[in-house]
Amino acid sequence: MSSDPSPPSLRPDNLTRLVLTGVLALLVLSAPVAGLLAWEPVEEGNVKVVKKWGATTGTVFEPGAHFVNPVSQSTSSLSVRPQSYTMSAQQGEGQVDRDDAIRVLTEDGLRVDIDVTVRYRVDASQAVDFYKNYRTVETAEERLIRPSIRSVLRTEAGRLPVTEIYTGEGQTKLKLAAERELGEDFQNDGLILEAVQIRNVELPAEYARAVEQKEITEQRRQQKQSELEVEKLEADRKKIEAQGEADANRIVSESLTNEVLAQQYIQKLDETDTVYIPVGGEGYPQFVRNLESDGGGSSSSSSSSSSSTGTETNNSSAES
């Protein structure tokens, strides 16, 4: 007769105890995993929209650590950092890898290509509305930003002539109109418009050549004008200088009276060893006769007729 014990019977109370033990063991093992799944970190520059059973709850997690119910709740991350959307004719500059400039018609019917950049960001306070409408920024760029900027620039460019659209003033008008229209659209969709930048306005080739030639002609005209102004200033300077010399000569001439000349002559006598004294007809030095007379004709004639004799006498005196 065998002495081995008989196996325990699986009575209902034993089966219940086994099930409870298994459940407890499963909970103990899964608790750390569930804790990790409930931990929801949010990085700086991002927010997370909280959903329950796939539908938004209206709750937004800011940067930091948050707990969620891993069974019923989930989150979707959105970047709230500044974004930019560029449309450019240069390949590699914009979101589209081809010529993506906005082509518009000006008021006078000429085609112009415009490169533009829209700078924006998601409004963290309206992240739920943005998520409901677009889910991602890429979708918002395709469905909102791209068609809106094309529409407003085409409308505004149609009000400007080609002679104005490429100027700084014309580009400012395009920029302000785009910022006004896009700003209103963005407010309703959870976006904040930071700026619209008109990067370049490409004119038709034939018109660009005409504008360039006009600029060259204008520069040459301005250069000639500057040269004429310089010549005029130089002529005015010479005229003023000549007038000054004439006035100076007139003043000197008026100041050289007989008395002044005689005084200067007497002063010079002390500065030389050889002296020449012009003698008049009556034996007087010529300058003395001029001082005594009033400049009459007879004195002048006498002085004139005897000047050579007086000069010879003085020369002889000087030689002796």
PDB file of C-alpha atoms in Angstrom:
ATOM      1  CA  MET A   1       0.000   0.000   0.000  1.00  0.00           C
ATOM      2  CA  SER A   2       1.478   3.406  -1.086  1.00  0.00           C
ATOM      3  CA  SER A   3       2.363   6.024   1.526  1.00  0.00           C
ATOM      4  CA  ASP A   4       2.388   9.160  -0.905  1.00  0.00           C
ATOM      5  CA  PRO A   5       0.046  12.022   0.164  1.00  0.00           C
ATOM      6  CA  SER A   6      -2.889  12.699  -2.087  1.00  0.00           C
ATOM      7  CA  PRO A   7      -2.928  15.994  -4.093  1.00  0.00           C
ATOM      8  CA  PRO A   8      -5.000  18.858  -2.653  1.00  0.00           C
ATOM      9  CA  SER A   9      -8.437  19.021  -3.991  1.00  0.00           C
ATOM     10  CA  LEU A  10      -9.455  22.119  -6.017  1.00  0.00           C
ATOM     11  CA  ARG A  11     -12.333  23.132  -3.934  1.00  0.00           C
ATOM     12  CA  PRO A  12     -14.031  26.513  -4.593  1.00  0.00           C
ATOM     13  CA  ASP A  13     -12.424  28.239  -1.604  1.00  0.00           C
ATOM     14  CA  ASN A  14      -8.971  27.090  -2.709  1.00  0.00           C
ATOM     15  CA  LEU A  15      -9.590  28.318  -6.259  1.00  0.00           C
ATOM     16  CA  THR A  16     -10.677  31.758  -4.984  1.00  0.00           C
ATOM     17  CA  ARG A  17      -7.541  32.088  -2.927  1.00  0.00           C
ATOM     18  CA  LEU A  18      -5.400  31.246  -5.961  1.00  0.00           C
ATOM     19  CA  VAL A  19      -7.127  33.859  -8.145  1.00  0.00           C
ATOM     20  CA  LEU A  20      -6.769  36.576  -5.502  1.00  0.00           C
ATOM     21  CA  THR A  21      -3.136  35.722  -5.044  1.00  0.00           C
ATOM     22  CA  GLY A  22      -2.527  35.993  -8.785  1.00  0.00           C
ATOM     23  CA  VAL A  23      -4.307  39.335  -9.041  1.00  0.00           C
ATOM     24  CA  LEU A  24      -2.325  40.772  -6.150  1.00  0.00           C
ATOM     25  CA  ALA A  25       0.897  39.554  -7.677  1.00  0.00           C
ATOM     26  CA  LEU A  26      -0.048  41.125 -11.016  1.00  0.00           C
ATOM     27  CA  LEU A  27      -0.863  44.440  -9.338  1.00  0.00           C
ATOM     28  CA  VAL A  28       2.406  44.432  -7.465  1.00  0.00           C
ATOM     29  CA  LEU A  29       4.352  43.756 -10.646  1.00  0.00           C
ATOM     30  CA  SER A  30       2.442  46.240 -12.834  1.00  0.00           C
ATOM     31  CA  ALA A  31       2.390  49.121 -10.315  1.00  0.00           C
ATOM     32  CA  PRO A  32       5.855  50.491 -11.303  1.00  0.00           C
ATOM     33  CA  VAL A  33       4.990  50.240 -14.996  1.00  0.00           C
ATOM     34  CA  ALA A  34       1.678  52.007 -14.462  1.00  0.00           C
ATOM     35  CA  GLY A  35       3.462  54.706 -12.464  1.00  0.00           C
ATOM     36  CA  LEU A  36       5.869  55.336 -15.315  1.00  0.00           C
ATOM     37  CA  LEU A  37       3.023  55.521 -17.802  1.00  0.00           C
ATOM     38  CA  ALA A  38       1.176  58.034 -15.610  1.00  0.00           C
ATOM     39  CA  TRP A  39       4.206  60.356 -15.475  1.00  0.00           C
ATOM     40  CA  GLU A  40       3.835  62.956 -18.261  1.00  0.00           C
ATOM     41  CA  PRO A  41       6.795  65.376 -18.716  1.00  0.00           C
ATOM     42  CA  VAL A  42       6.432  68.547 -20.832  1.00  0.00           C
ATOM     43  CA  GLU A  43       9.618  70.144 -22.215  1.00  0.00           C
ATOM     44  CA  GLU A  44      10.285  73.885 -22.292  1.00  0.00           C
ATOM     45  CA  GLY A  45       8.874  75.595 -25.385  1.00  0.00           C
ATOM     46  CA  ASN A  46       6.025  73.101 -25.663  1.00  0.00           C
ATOM     47  CA  VAL A  47       2.561  72.460 -24.264  1.00  0.00           C
ATOM     48  CA  LYS A  48       0.477  69.284 -24.251  1.00  0.00           C
ATOM     49  CA  VAL A  49      -3.234  69.080 -24.933  1.00  0.00           C
ATOM     50  CA  VAL A  50      -4.896  66.534 -22.657  1.00  0.00           C
ATOM     51  CA  LYS A  51      -7.412  64.120 -24.181  1.00  0.00           C
ATOM     52  CA  LYS A  52      -9.740  61.596 -22.585  1.00  0.00           C
ATOM     53  CA  TRP A  53     -10.800  58.631 -24.664  1.00  0.00           C
ATOM     54  CA  GLY A  54      -9.438  60.575 -27.683  1.00  0.00           C
ATOM     55  CA  ALA A  55     -11.435  63.800 -27.161  1.00  0.00           C
ATOM     56  CA  THR A  56      -9.893  67.057 -25.909  1.00  0.00           C
ATOM     57  CA  THR A  57     -10.713  67.882 -22.313  1.00  0.00           C
ATOM     58  CA  GLY A  58      -9.835  71.595 -22.430  1.00  0.00           C
ATOM     59  CA  THR A  59      -6.819  71.047 -20.199  1.00  0.00           C
ATOM     60  CA  VAL A  60      -3.344  72.098 -21.341  1.00  0.00           C
ATOM     61  CA  PHE A  61      -0.169  70.976 -19.603  1.00  0.00           C
ATOM     62  CA  GLU A  62       2.516  73.680 -19.310  1.00  0.00           C
ATOM     63  CA  PRO A  63       6.235  72.752 -19.169  1.00  0.00           C
ATOM     64  CA  GLY A  64       6.910  70.550 -16.160  1.00  0.00           C
ATOM     65  CA  ALA A  65       5.797  67.165 -14.798  1.00  0.00           C
ATOM     66  CA  HIS A  66       2.166  66.017 -14.731  1.00  0.00           C
ATOM     67  CA  PHE A  67       0.211  62.857 -13.913  1.00  0.00           C
ATOM     68  CA  VAL A  68      -2.380  61.328 -16.197  1.00  0.00           C
ATOM     69  CA  ASN A  69      -4.562  58.265 -16.124  1.00  0.00           C
ATOM     70  CA  PRO A  70      -2.747  55.972 -18.528  1.00  0.00           C
ATOM     71  CA  VAL A  71      -5.910  54.021 -19.196  1.00  0.00           C
ATOM     72  CA  SER A  72      -8.282  56.785 -20.227  1.00  0.00           C
ATOM     73  CA  GLN A  73      -6.065  59.844 -20.839  1.00  0.00           C
ATOM     74  CA  SER A  74      -3.506  60.762 -23.471  1.00  0.00           C
ATOM     75  CA  THR A  75      -1.729  63.945 -24.614  1.00  0.00           C
ATOM     76  CA  SER A  76      -0.632  65.646 -27.838  1.00  0.00           C
ATOM     77  CA  SER A  77       2.427  67.930 -27.848  1.00  0.00           C
ATOM     78  CA  LEU A  78       2.477  71.352 -29.543  1.00  0.00           C
ATOM     79  CA  SER A  79       5.471  73.651 -29.957  1.00  0.00           C
ATOM     80  CA  VAL A  80       4.870  77.250 -28.869  1.00  0.00           C
ATOM     81  CA  ARG A  81       8.275  78.452 -30.065  1.00  0.00           C
ATOM     82  CA  PRO A  82       8.470  81.035 -32.894  1.00  0.00           C
ATOM     83  CA  GLN A  83       7.929  79.483 -36.311  1.00  0.00           C
ATOM     84  CA  SER A  84       8.500  80.833 -39.819  1.00  0.00           C
ATOM     85  CA  TYR A  85       6.942  80.006 -43.144  1.00  0.00           C
ATOM     86  CA  THR A  86       8.834  81.199 -46.240  1.00  0.00           C
ATOM     87  CA  MET A  87       7.758  81.347 -49.862  1.00  0.00           C
ATOM     88  CA  SER A  88      10.709  82.147 -52.121  1.00  0.00           C
ATOM     89  CA  ALA A  89      11.853  81.896 -55.708  1.00  0.00           C
ATOM     90  CA  GLN A  90      15.205  80.518 -54.506  1.00  0.00           C
ATOM     91  CA  GLN A  91      15.248  76.768 -54.061  1.00  0.00           C
ATOM     92  CA  GLY A  92      16.095  75.657 -50.554  1.00  0.00           C
ATOM     93  CA  GLU A  93      14.979  78.871 -48.847  1.00  0.00           C
ATOM     94  CA  GLY A  94      11.335  78.023 -48.287  1.00  0.00           C
ATOM     95  CA  GLN A  95       9.215  75.120 -47.147  1.00  0.00           C
ATOM     96  CA  VAL A  96       8.730  74.046 -50.779  1.00  0.00           C
ATOM     97  CA  ASP A  97      11.846  72.893 -52.649  1.00  0.00           C
ATOM     98  CA  ARG A  98      11.108  74.804 -55.856  1.00  0.00           C
ATOM     99  CA  ASP A  99      10.256  78.283 -57.109  1.00  0.00           C
ATOM    100  CA  ASP A 100       7.524  79.183 -54.634  1.00  0.00           C
ATOM    101  CA  ALA A 101       7.402  82.983 -54.921  1.00  0.00           C
ATOM    102  CA  ILE A 102       3.978  84.628 -54.908  1.00  0.00           C
ATOM    103  CA  ARG A 103       3.175  85.902 -58.400  1.00  0.00           C
ATOM    104  CA  VAL A 104       0.979  88.973 -58.517  1.00  0.00           C
ATOM    105  CA  LEU A 105      -0.297  91.430 -61.100  1.00  0.00           C
ATOM    106  CA  THR A 106       0.277  95.117 -60.463  1.00  0.00           C
ATOM    107  CA  GLU A 107      -2.231  97.877 -61.121  1.00  0.00           C
ATOM    108  CA  ASP A 108      -0.799  98.368 -64.624  1.00  0.00           C
ATOM    109  CA  GLY A 109      -0.924  94.649 -65.455  1.00  0.00           C
ATOM    110  CA  LEU A 110       2.711  93.637 -65.045  1.00  0.00           C
ATOM    111  CA  ARG A 111       3.621  90.371 -63.323  1.00  0.00           C
ATOM    112  CA  VAL A 112       5.827  90.608 -60.240  1.00  0.00           C
ATOM    113  CA  ASP A 113       7.249  87.807 -58.059  1.00  0.00           C
ATOM    114  CA  ILE A 114       7.327  88.422 -54.299  1.00  0.00           C
ATOM    115  CA  ASP A 115       9.366  86.477 -51.717  1.00  0.00           C
ATOM    116  CA  VAL A 116       7.795  86.558 -48.258  1.00  0.00           C
ATOM    117  CA  THR A 117       8.303  85.110 -44.774  1.00  0.00           C
ATOM    118  CA  VAL A 118       5.533  84.850 -42.162  1.00  0.00           C
ATOM    119  CA  ARG A 119       6.743  84.648 -38.553  1.00  0.00           C
ATOM    120  CA  TYR A 120       4.241  83.252 -36.050  1.00  0.00           C
ATOM    121  CA  ARG A 121       3.761  80.967 -33.028  1.00  0.00           C
ATOM    122  CA  VAL A 122       1.020  78.922 -31.404  1.00  0.00           C
ATOM    123  CA  ASP A 123      -0.853  80.769 -28.644  1.00  0.00           C
ATOM    124  CA  ALA A 124      -0.439  78.581 -25.546  1.00  0.00           C
ATOM    125  CA  SER A 125      -3.640  79.951 -24.048  1.00  0.00           C
ATOM    126  CA  GLN A 126      -5.568  78.803 -27.146  1.00  0.00           C
ATOM    127  CA  ALA A 127      -3.740  75.545 -27.735  1.00  0.00           C
ATOM    128  CA  VAL A 128      -6.974  73.523 -27.414  1.00  0.00           C
ATOM    129  CA  ASP A 129      -8.696  75.549 -30.165  1.00  0.00           C
ATOM    130  CA  PHE A 130      -5.632  75.284 -32.390  1.00  0.00           C
ATOM    131  CA  TYR A 131      -5.472  71.526 -31.874  1.00  0.00           C
ATOM    132  CA  LYS A 132      -9.151  71.115 -32.692  1.00  0.00           C
ATOM    133  CA  ASN A 133      -8.729  73.052 -35.944  1.00  0.00           C
ATOM    134  CA  TYR A 134      -5.336  71.928 -37.229  1.00  0.00           C
ATOM    135  CA  ARG A 135      -3.692  69.330 -34.950  1.00  0.00           C
ATOM    136  CA  THR A 136      -0.155  70.357 -36.177  1.00  0.00           C
ATOM    137  CA  VAL A 137       1.627  73.529 -37.321  1.00  0.00           C
ATOM    138  CA  GLU A 138       2.329  71.921 -40.700  1.00  0.00           C
ATOM    139  CA  THR A 139      -1.403  71.589 -41.302  1.00  0.00           C
ATOM    140  CA  ALA A 140      -1.958  75.209 -40.230  1.00  0.00           C
ATOM    141  CA  GLU A 141       0.730  76.386 -42.652  1.00  0.00           C
ATOM    142  CA  GLU A 142      -0.869  74.516 -45.534  1.00  0.00           C
ATOM    143  CA  ARG A 143      -4.498  75.343 -44.785  1.00  0.00           C
ATOM    144  CA  LEU A 144      -4.265  78.834 -43.266  1.00  0.00           C
ATOM    145  CA  ILE A 145      -0.965  80.654 -43.672  1.00  0.00           C
ATOM    146  CA  ARG A 146      -0.127  79.796 -47.270  1.00  0.00           C
ATOM    147  CA  PRO A 147      -3.515  80.645 -48.872  1.00  0.00           C
ATOM    148  CA  SER A 148      -3.992  83.722 -46.651  1.00  0.00           C
ATOM    149  CA  ILE A 149      -0.666  85.370 -47.492  1.00  0.00           C
ATOM    150  CA  ARG A 150      -1.088  84.659 -51.192  1.00  0.00           C
ATOM    151  CA  SER A 151      -4.549  86.190 -51.214  1.00  0.00           C
ATOM    152  CA  VAL A 152      -3.701  89.370 -49.339  1.00  0.00           C
ATOM    153  CA  LEU A 153      -0.520  90.105 -51.332  1.00  0.00           C
ATOM    154  CA  ARG A 154      -2.290  89.605 -54.650  1.00  0.00           C
ATOM    155  CA  THR A 155      -5.082  91.919 -53.575  1.00  0.00           C
ATOM    156  CA  GLU A 156      -2.791  94.640 -52.261  1.00  0.00           C
ATOM    157  CA  ALA A 157      -0.349  94.403 -55.194  1.00  0.00           C
ATOM    158  CA  GLY A 158      -3.234  94.961 -57.585  1.00  0.00           C
ATOM    159  CA  ARG A 159      -3.680  98.424 -56.062  1.00  0.00           C
ATOM    160  CA  LEU A 160      -0.061  99.483 -56.688  1.00  0.00           C
ATOM    161  CA  PRO A 161       1.657 100.473 -59.957  1.00  0.00           C
ATOM    162  CA  VAL A 162       4.857  98.667 -60.835  1.00  0.00           C
ATOM    163  CA  THR A 163       6.827 101.879 -60.329  1.00  0.00           C
ATOM    164  CA  GLU A 164       5.885 101.807 -56.640  1.00  0.00           C
ATOM    165  CA  ILE A 165       5.676  98.141 -55.701  1.00  0.00           C
ATOM    166  CA  TYR A 166       9.442  97.578 -55.700  1.00  0.00           C
ATOM    167  CA  THR A 167      10.221 100.682 -53.650  1.00  0.00           C
ATOM    168  CA  GLY A 168      10.562 100.748 -49.891  1.00  0.00           C
ATOM    169  CA  GLU A 169       7.245 102.548 -49.578  1.00  0.00           C
ATOM    170  CA  GLY A 170       5.468  99.975 -51.736  1.00  0.00           C
ATOM    171  CA  GLN A 171       6.906  97.028 -49.810  1.00  0.00           C
ATOM    172  CA  THR A 172       5.856  98.658 -46.549  1.00  0.00           C
ATOM    173  CA  LYS A 173       2.278  98.859 -47.846  1.00  0.00           C
ATOM    174  CA  LEU A 174       2.360  95.156 -48.712  1.00  0.00           C
ATOM    175  CA  LYS A 175       3.769  94.273 -45.300  1.00  0.00           C
ATOM    176  CA  LEU A 176       1.204  96.317 -43.328  1.00  0.00           C
ATOM    177  CA  ALA A 177      -1.723  94.981 -45.343  1.00  0.00           C
ATOM    178  CA  ALA A 178      -0.565  91.380 -44.840  1.00  0.00           C
ATOM    179  CA  GLU A 179      -0.032  91.860 -41.095  1.00  0.00           C
ATOM    180  CA  ARG A 180      -3.469  93.409 -40.711  1.00  0.00           C
ATOM    181  CA  GLU A 181      -5.324  90.644 -42.545  1.00  0.00           C
ATOM    182  CA  LEU A 182      -3.350  87.698 -41.176  1.00  0.00           C
ATOM    183  CA  GLY A 183      -3.479  89.073 -37.633  1.00  0.00           C
ATOM    184  CA  GLU A 184      -7.273  88.941 -37.686  1.00  0.00           C
ATOM    185  CA  ASP A 185      -7.327  85.420 -39.138  1.00  0.00           C
ATOM    186  CA  PHE A 186      -4.776  84.114 -36.656  1.00  0.00           C
ATOM    187  CA  GLN A 187      -6.660  85.350 -33.599  1.00  0.00           C
ATOM    188  CA  ASN A 188      -9.556  83.063 -34.428  1.00  0.00           C
ATOM    189  CA  ASP A 189      -7.367  79.977 -34.850  1.00  0.00           C
ATOM    190  CA  GLY A 190      -5.032  80.008 -31.859  1.00  0.00           C
ATOM    191  CA  LEU A 191      -2.040  81.605 -33.597  1.00  0.00           C
ATOM    192  CA  ILE A 192      -0.087  84.789 -32.863  1.00  0.00           C
ATOM    193  CA  LEU A 193       1.346  86.704 -35.840  1.00  0.00           C
ATOM    194  CA  GLU A 194       4.749  88.180 -35.064  1.00  0.00           C
ATOM    195  CA  ALA A 195       5.726  89.711 -38.415  1.00  0.00           C
ATOM    196  CA  VAL A 196       5.403  89.560 -42.187  1.00  0.00           C
ATOM    197  CA  GLN A 197       8.673  90.161 -44.019  1.00  0.00           C
ATOM    198  CA  ILE A 198       8.740  91.125 -47.701  1.00  0.00           C
ATOM    199  CA  ARG A 199      12.089  89.593 -48.620  1.00  0.00           C
ATOM    200  CA  ASN A 200      12.321  90.506 -52.296  1.00  0.00           C
ATOM    201  CA  VAL A 201      10.286  91.909 -55.178  1.00  0.00           C
ATOM    202  CA  GLU A 202      11.394  90.557 -58.556  1.00  0.00           C
ATOM    203  CA  LEU A 203      10.395  92.759 -61.499  1.00  0.00           C
ATOM    204  CA  PRO A 204       9.977  91.507 -65.089  1.00  0.00           C
ATOM    205  CA  ALA A 205      13.365  91.313 -66.827  1.00  0.00           C
ATOM    206  CA  GLU A 206      12.620  93.954 -69.458  1.00  0.00           C
ATOM    207  CA  TYR A 207      11.222  96.362 -66.890  1.00  0.00           C
ATOM    208  CA  ALA A 208      14.125  95.757 -64.534  1.00  0.00           C
ATOM    209  CA  ARG A 209      16.540  96.721 -67.330  1.00  0.00           C
ATOM    210  CA  ALA A 210      14.563  99.888 -67.995  1.00  0.00           C
ATOM    211  CA  VAL A 211      14.590 100.781 -64.307  1.00  0.00           C
ATOM    212  CA  GLU A 212      18.324 100.131 -64.107  1.00  0.00           C
ATOM    213  CA  GLN A 213      18.965 102.355 -67.134  1.00  0.00           C
ATOM    214  CA  LYS A 214      16.800 105.058 -65.637  1.00  0.00           C
ATOM    215  CA  GLU A 215      18.747 104.884 -62.399  1.00  0.00           C
ATOM    216  CA  ILE A 216      22.028 105.156 -64.289  1.00  0.00           C
ATOM    217  CA  THR A 217      20.736 108.182 -66.217  1.00  0.00           C
ATOM    218  CA  GLU A 218      19.541 109.803 -63.002  1.00  0.00           C
ATOM    219  CA  GLN A 219      22.890 109.221 -61.334  1.00  0.00           C
ATOM    220  CA  ARG A 220      24.697 110.808 -64.272  1.00  0.00           C
ATOM    221  CA  ARG A 221      22.331 113.769 -64.203  1.00  0.00           C
ATOM    222  CA  GLN A 222      22.938 114.238 -60.501  1.00  0.00           C
ATOM    223  CA  GLN A 223      26.686 114.018 -61.068  1.00  0.00           C
ATOM    224  CA  LYS A 224      26.535 116.690 -63.784  1.00  0.00           C
ATOM    225  CA  GLN A 225      24.376 118.836 -61.543  1.00  0.00           C
ATOM    226  CA  SER A 226      26.920 118.498 -58.763  1.00  0.00           C
ATOM    227  CA  GLU A 227      29.735 119.462 -61.131  1.00  0.00           C
ATOM    228  CA  LEU A 228      27.819 122.545 -62.299  1.00  0.00           C
ATOM    229  CA  GLU A 229      27.167 123.559 -58.713  1.00  0.00           C
ATOM    230  CA  VAL A 230      30.867 123.196 -57.913  1.00  0.00           C
ATOM    231  CA  GLU A 231      31.801 125.312 -60.945  1.00  0.00           C
ATOM    232  CA  LYS A 232      29.254 127.942 -59.982  1.00  0.00           C
ATOM    233  CA  LEU A 233      30.617 128.064 -56.443  1.00  0.00           C
ATOM    234  CA  GLU A 234      34.149 128.425 -57.831  1.00  0.00           C
ATOM    235  CA  ALA A 235      33.037 131.247 -60.170  1.00  0.00           C
ATOM    236  CA  ASP A 236      31.321 132.990 -57.282  1.00  0.00           C
ATOM    237  CA  ARG A 237      34.477 132.611 -55.203  1.00  0.00           C
ATOM    238  CA  LYS A 238      36.642 134.169 -57.938  1.00  0.00           C
ATOM    239  CA  LYS A 239      34.132 136.964 -58.427  1.00  0.00           C
ATOM    240  CA  ILE A 240      34.106 137.729 -54.709  1.00  0.00           C
ATOM    241  CA  GLU A 241      37.905 137.560 -54.618  1.00  0.00           C
ATOM    242  CA  ALA A 242      38.244 139.940 -57.578  1.00  0.00           C
ATOM    243  CA  GLN A 243      35.715 142.323 -56.067  1.00  0.00           C
ATOM    244  CA  GLY A 244      37.677 142.257 -52.831  1.00  0.00           C
ATOM    245  CA  GLU A 245      40.909 143.101 -54.633  1.00  0.00           C
ATOM    246  CA  ALA A 246      39.209 145.912 -56.551  1.00  0.00           C
ATOM    247  CA  ASP A 247      37.793 147.359 -53.349  1.00  0.00           C
ATOM    248  CA  ALA A 248      41.194 147.114 -51.686  1.00  0.00           C
ATOM    249  CA  ASN A 249      42.887 148.885 -54.605  1.00  0.00           C
ATOM    250  CA  ARG A 250      40.242 151.601 -54.572  1.00  0.00           C
ATOM    251  CA  ILE A 251      40.727 152.173 -50.851  1.00  0.00           C
ATOM    252  CA  VAL A 252      44.530 152.315 -51.254  1.00  0.00           C
ATOM    253  CA  SER A 253      44.218 154.660 -54.219  1.00  0.00           C
ATOM    254  CA  GLU A 254      41.957 157.014 -52.310  1.00  0.00           C
ATOM    255  CA  SER A 255      44.310 157.032 -49.321  1.00  0.00           C
ATOM    256  CA  LEU A 256      47.468 157.890 -51.318  1.00  0.00           C
ATOM    257  CA  THR A 257      47.270 161.691 -51.098  1.00  0.00           C
ATOM    258  CA  ASN A 258      50.295 163.946 -51.729  1.00  0.00           C
ATOM    259  CA  GLU A 259      50.854 164.345 -48.011  1.00  0.00           C
ATOM    260  CA  VAL A 260      50.926 160.580 -47.507  1.00  0.00           C
ATOM    261  CA  LEU A 261      53.288 160.034 -50.405  1.00  0.00           C
ATOM    262  CA  ALA A 262      55.607 162.775 -49.128  1.00  0.00           C
ATOM    263  CA  GLN A 263      55.639 161.275 -45.668  1.00  0.00           C
ATOM    264  CA  GLN A 264      56.435 157.819 -47.047  1.00  0.00           C
ATOM    265  CA  TYR A 265      59.194 159.322 -49.191  1.00  0.00           C
ATOM    266  CA  ILE A 266      60.779 161.081 -46.210  1.00  0.00           C
ATOM    267  CA  GLN A 267      60.673 157.825 -44.213  1.00  0.00           C
ATOM    268  CA  LYS A 268      62.459 155.990 -47.007  1.00  0.00           C
ATOM    269  CA  LEU A 269      65.325 158.544 -47.025  1.00  0.00           C
ATOM    270  CA  ASP A 270      66.654 157.009 -43.833  1.00  0.00           C
ATOM    271  CA  GLU A 271      66.710 153.517 -45.346  1.00  0.00           C
ATOM    272  CA  THR A 272      69.116 154.083 -48.277  1.00  0.00           C
ATOM    273  CA  ASP A 273      72.540 155.546 -49.013  1.00  0.00           C
ATOM    274  CA  THR A 274      71.644 156.755 -52.517  1.00  0.00           C
ATOM    275  CA  VAL A 275      68.872 159.333 -52.777  1.00  0.00           C
ATOM    276  CA  TYR A 276      67.213 160.625 -55.947  1.00  0.00           C
ATOM    277  CA  ILE A 277      65.325 163.917 -55.507  1.00  0.00           C
ATOM    278  CA  PRO A 278      63.119 165.076 -58.397  1.00  0.00           C
ATOM    279  CA  VAL A 279      63.545 168.879 -58.721  1.00  0.00           C
ATOM    280  CA  GLY A 280      60.927 171.232 -60.074  1.00  0.00           C
ATOM    281  CA  GLY A 281      61.337 174.206 -62.352  1.00  0.00           C
ATOM    282  CA  GLU A 282      62.042 176.675 -59.513  1.00  0.00           C
ATOM    283  CA  GLY A 283      64.608 174.487 -57.787  1.00  0.00           C
ATOM    284  CA  TYR A 284      62.206 172.977 -55.288  1.00  0.00           C
ATOM    285  CA  PRO A 285      61.971 169.232 -54.802  1.00  0.00           C
ATOM    286  CA  GLN A 286      59.046 167.956 -56.812  1.00  0.00           C
ATOM    287  CA  PHE A 287      57.091 166.568 -53.864  1.00  0.00           C
ATOM    288  CA  VAL A 288      57.422 169.924 -52.006  1.00  0.00           C
ATOM    289  CA  ARG A 289      55.985 171.774 -55.021  1.00  0.00           C
ATOM    290  CA  ASN A 290      53.097 169.255 -55.101  1.00  0.00           C
ATOM    291  CA  LEU A 291      52.316 169.926 -51.452  1.00  0.00           C
ATOM    292  CA  GLU A 292      52.292 173.702 -51.966  1.00  0.00           C
ATOM    293  CA  SER A 293      50.100 173.612 -55.063  1.00  0.00           C
ATOM    294  CA  ASP A 294      46.486 172.523 -55.398  1.00  0.00           C
ATOM    295  CA  GLY A 295      47.300 170.341 -58.322  1.00  0.00           C
ATOM    296  CA  GLY A 296      46.983 173.214 -60.921  1.00  0.00           C
ATOM    297  CA  GLY A 297      47.923 172.785 -64.527  1.00  0.00           C
ATOM    298  CA  SER A 298      50.828 175.246 -64.502  1.00  0.00           C
ATOM    299  CA  SER A 299      52.656 173.460 -61.721  1.00  0.00           C
ATOM    300  CA  SER A 300      52.191 170.146 -63.410  1.00  0.00           C
ATOM    301  CA  SER A 301      53.553 171.543 -66.667  1.00  0.00           C
ATOM    302  CA  SER A 302      56.596 173.078 -64.985  1.00  0.00           C
ATOM    303  CA  SER A 303      57.301 169.870 -63.178  1.00  0.00           C
ATOM    304  CA  SER A 304      56.970 167.918 -66.324  1.00  0.00           C
ATOM    305  CA  SER A 305      59.268 170.165 -68.399  1.00  0.00           C
ATOM    306  CA  SER A 306      62.075 170.211 -65.868  1.00  0.00           C
ATOM    307  CA  SER A 307      61.943 166.651 -64.624  1.00  0.00           C
ATOM    308  CA  SER A 308      64.797 165.486 -66.806  1.00  0.00           C
ATOM    309  CA  THR A 309      67.102 168.303 -65.635  1.00  0.00           C
ATOM    310  CA  GLY A 310      66.348 167.624 -62.027  1.00  0.00           C
ATOM    311  CA  THR A 311      67.010 163.944 -62.488  1.00  0.00           C
ATOM    312  CA  GLU A 312      70.411 164.615 -64.103  1.00  0.00           C
ATOM    313  CA  THR A 313      71.379 167.005 -61.278  1.00  0.00           C
ATOM    314  CA  ASN A 314      70.457 164.478 -58.701  1.00  0.00           C
ATOM    315  CA  ASN A 315      72.352 161.809 -60.522  1.00  0.00           C
ATOM    316  CA  SER A 316      75.445 164.054 -60.570  1.00  0.00           C
ATOM    317  CA  SER A 317      75.021 164.793 -56.884  1.00  0.00           C
ATOM    318  CA  ALA A 318      74.737 161.142 -56.164  1.00  0.00           C
ATOM    319  CA  GLU A 319      77.895 160.348 -58.126  1.00  0.00           C
ATOM    320  CA  SER A 320      79.940 163.067 -56.380  1.00  0.00           C
TER     321      SER A 320
END
